[in-house]
mmCIF file of C-alpha atoms in Angstrom:
data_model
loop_
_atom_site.group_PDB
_atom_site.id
_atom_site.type_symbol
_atom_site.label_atom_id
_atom_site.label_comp_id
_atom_site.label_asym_id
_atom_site.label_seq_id
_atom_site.Cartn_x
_atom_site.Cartn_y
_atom_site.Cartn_z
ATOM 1 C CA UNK A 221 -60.844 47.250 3.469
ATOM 2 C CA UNK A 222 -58.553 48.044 0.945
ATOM 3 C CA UNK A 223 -56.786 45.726 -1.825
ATOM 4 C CA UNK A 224 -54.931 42.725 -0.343
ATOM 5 C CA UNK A 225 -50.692 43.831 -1.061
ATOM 6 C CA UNK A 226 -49.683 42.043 -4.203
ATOM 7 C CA UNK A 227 -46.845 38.914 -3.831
ATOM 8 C CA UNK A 228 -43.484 39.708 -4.648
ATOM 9 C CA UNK A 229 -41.888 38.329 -7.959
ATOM 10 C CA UNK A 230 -38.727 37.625 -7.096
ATOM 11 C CA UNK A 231 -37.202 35.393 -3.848
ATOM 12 C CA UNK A 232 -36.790 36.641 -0.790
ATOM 13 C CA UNK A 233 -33.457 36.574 -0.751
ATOM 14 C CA UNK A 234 -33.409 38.488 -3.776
ATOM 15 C CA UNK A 235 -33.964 42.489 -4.336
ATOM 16 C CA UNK A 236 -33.874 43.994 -8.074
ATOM 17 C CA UNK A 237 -33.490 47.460 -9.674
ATOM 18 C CA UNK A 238 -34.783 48.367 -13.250
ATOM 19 C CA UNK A 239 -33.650 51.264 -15.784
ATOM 20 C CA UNK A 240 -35.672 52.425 -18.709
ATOM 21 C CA UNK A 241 -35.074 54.562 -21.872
ATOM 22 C CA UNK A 242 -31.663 54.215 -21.676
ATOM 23 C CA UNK A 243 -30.510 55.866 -24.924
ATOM 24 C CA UNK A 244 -28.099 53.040 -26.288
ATOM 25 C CA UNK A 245 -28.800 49.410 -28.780
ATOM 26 C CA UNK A 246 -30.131 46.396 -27.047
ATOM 27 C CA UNK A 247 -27.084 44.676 -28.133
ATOM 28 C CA UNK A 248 -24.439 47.170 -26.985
ATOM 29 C CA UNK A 249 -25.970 47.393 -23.685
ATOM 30 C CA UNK A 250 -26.063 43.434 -23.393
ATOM 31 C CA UNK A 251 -22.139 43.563 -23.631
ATOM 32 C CA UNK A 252 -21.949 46.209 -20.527
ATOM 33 C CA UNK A 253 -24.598 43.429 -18.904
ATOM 34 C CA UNK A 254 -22.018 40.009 -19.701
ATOM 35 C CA UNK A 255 -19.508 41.986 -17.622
ATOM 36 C CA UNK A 256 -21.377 41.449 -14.283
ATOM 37 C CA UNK A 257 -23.329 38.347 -14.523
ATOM 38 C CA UNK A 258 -22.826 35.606 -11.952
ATOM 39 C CA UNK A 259 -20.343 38.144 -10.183
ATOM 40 C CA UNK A 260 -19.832 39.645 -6.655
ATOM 41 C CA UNK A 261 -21.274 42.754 -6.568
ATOM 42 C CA UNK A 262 -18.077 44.206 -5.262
ATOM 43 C CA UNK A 263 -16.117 42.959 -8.311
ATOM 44 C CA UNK A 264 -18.669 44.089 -10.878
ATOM 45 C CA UNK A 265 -18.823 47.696 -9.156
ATOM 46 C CA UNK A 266 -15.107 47.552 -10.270
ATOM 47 C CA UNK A 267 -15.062 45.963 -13.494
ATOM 48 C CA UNK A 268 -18.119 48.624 -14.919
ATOM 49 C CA UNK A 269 -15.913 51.929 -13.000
ATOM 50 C CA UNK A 270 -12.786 50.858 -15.400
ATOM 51 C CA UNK A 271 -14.682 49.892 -18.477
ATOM 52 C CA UNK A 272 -14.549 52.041 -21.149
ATOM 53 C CA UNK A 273 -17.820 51.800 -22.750
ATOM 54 C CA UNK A 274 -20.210 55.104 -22.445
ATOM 55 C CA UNK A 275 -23.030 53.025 -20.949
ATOM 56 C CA UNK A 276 -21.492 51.248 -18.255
ATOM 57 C CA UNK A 277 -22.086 54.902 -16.295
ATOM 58 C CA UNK A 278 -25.371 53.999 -15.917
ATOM 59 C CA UNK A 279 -25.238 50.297 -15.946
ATOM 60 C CA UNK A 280 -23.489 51.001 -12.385
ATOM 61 C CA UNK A 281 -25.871 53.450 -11.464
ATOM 62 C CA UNK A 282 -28.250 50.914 -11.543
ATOM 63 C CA UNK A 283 -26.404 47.922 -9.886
ATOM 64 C CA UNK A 284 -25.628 50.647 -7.126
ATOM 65 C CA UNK A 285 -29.332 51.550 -7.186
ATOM 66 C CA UNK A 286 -29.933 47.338 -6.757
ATOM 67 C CA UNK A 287 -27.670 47.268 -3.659
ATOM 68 C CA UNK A 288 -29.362 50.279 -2.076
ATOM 69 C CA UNK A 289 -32.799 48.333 -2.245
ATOM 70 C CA UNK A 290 -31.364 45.219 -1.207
ATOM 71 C CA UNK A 291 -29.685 46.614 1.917
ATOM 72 C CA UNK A 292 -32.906 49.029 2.804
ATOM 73 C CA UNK A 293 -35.698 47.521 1.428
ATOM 74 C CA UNK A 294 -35.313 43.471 1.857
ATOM 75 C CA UNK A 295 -32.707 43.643 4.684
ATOM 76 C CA UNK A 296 -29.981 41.849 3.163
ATOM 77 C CA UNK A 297 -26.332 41.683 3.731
ATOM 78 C CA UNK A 298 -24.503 43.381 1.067
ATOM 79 C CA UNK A 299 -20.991 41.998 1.826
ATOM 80 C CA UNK A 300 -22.562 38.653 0.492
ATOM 81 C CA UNK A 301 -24.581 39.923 -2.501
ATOM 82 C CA UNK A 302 -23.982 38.131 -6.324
ATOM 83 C CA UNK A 303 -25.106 39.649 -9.473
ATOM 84 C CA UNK A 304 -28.067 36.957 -9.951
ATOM 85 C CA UNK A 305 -29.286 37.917 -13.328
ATOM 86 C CA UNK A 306 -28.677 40.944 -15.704
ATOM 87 C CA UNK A 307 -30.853 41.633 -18.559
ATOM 88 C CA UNK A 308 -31.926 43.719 -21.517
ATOM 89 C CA UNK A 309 -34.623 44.714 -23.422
ATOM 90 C CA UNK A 310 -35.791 46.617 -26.542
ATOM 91 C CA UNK A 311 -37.724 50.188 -25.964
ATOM 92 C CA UNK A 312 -38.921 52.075 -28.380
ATOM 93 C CA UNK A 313 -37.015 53.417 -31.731
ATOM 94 C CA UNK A 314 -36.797 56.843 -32.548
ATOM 95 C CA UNK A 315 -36.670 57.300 -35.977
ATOM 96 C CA UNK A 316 -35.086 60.064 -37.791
ATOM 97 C CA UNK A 317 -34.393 61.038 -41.382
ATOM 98 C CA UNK A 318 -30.996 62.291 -43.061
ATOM 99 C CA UNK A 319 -30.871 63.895 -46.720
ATOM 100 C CA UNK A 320 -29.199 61.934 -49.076
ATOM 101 C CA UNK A 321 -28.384 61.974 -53.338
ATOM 102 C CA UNK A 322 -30.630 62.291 -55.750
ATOM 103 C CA UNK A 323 -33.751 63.278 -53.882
ATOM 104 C CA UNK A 324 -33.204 60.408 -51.840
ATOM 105 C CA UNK A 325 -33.839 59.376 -47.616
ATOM 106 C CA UNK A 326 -31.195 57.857 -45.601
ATOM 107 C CA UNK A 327 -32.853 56.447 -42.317
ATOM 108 C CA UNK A 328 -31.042 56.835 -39.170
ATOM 109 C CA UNK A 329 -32.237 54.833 -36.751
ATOM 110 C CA UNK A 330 -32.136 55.781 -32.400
ATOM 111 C CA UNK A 331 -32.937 52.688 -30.447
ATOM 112 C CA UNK A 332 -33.601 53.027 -26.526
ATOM 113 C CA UNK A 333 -33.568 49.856 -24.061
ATOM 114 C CA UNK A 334 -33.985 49.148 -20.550
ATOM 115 C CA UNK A 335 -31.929 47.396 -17.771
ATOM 116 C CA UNK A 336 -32.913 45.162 -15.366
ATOM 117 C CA UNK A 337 -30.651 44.133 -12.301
ATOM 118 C CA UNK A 338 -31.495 41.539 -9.803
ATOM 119 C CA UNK A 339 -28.887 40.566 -7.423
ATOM 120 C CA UNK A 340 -29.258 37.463 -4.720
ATOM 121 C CA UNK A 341 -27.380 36.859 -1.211
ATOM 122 C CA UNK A 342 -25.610 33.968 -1.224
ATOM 123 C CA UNK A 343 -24.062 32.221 1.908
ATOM 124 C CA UNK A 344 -20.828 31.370 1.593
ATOM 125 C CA UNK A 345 -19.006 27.901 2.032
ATOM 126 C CA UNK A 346 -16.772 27.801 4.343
#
């Protein structure tokens, strides 16, 4: 018998690639992300290897990690792929404390997010 396989969430066309507890802001992060929306994947492979923000290391790990389960899993061109959506979220906050004056607590604050990637092929107009 066995459970009946579950529909997929995304097009067919479509393949995506997610990244948790990445140790960096939500809002950092979503300035890597505005770099590669709406682009072709070849061009934002490009853009996040020159960028010089620490994150973008993994931010193309993960659009790599997109194309790989594009082209293996869902059978789709890759010479043809766009960047269809990029977005963040909040994770969880680690929260530490610093000594300040006068008997005092200065809160320091380590906020984690995640990634996700989805990236669509697109036929091109000729």
């Amino acid at each position: 018998m066995g459970q009946a396989q579950n529909p997929r969430r995304i097009d067919d066309n479509q393949a995506m690639a997610k990244a948790r507890m990445m140790r960096v802001s939500p809002q950092k992060l979503n300035l890597v992300a505005q770099l590669i929306r709406g682009k072709k994947v070849e061009k934002a492979l490009a853009e996040l290897e020159f960028s010089r923000k620490r994150i973008a290391i993994d931010v193309k790990k993960v659009l790599e990690s997109a194309i790989a389960n594009a082209e293996n899993n869902h059978d789709l061109d890759i010479d043809s792929l766009v960047v269809d959506q990029a977005f963040v979220g909040k994770n969880l906050v680690m929260k530490r404390w610093k000594a300040r004056a006068r008997g005092r607590v200065g809160r320091i604050q380590k906020p984690f997010s995640e990634l996700t990637i989805i990236v669509k092929e697109v036929e091109e107009a000729v």
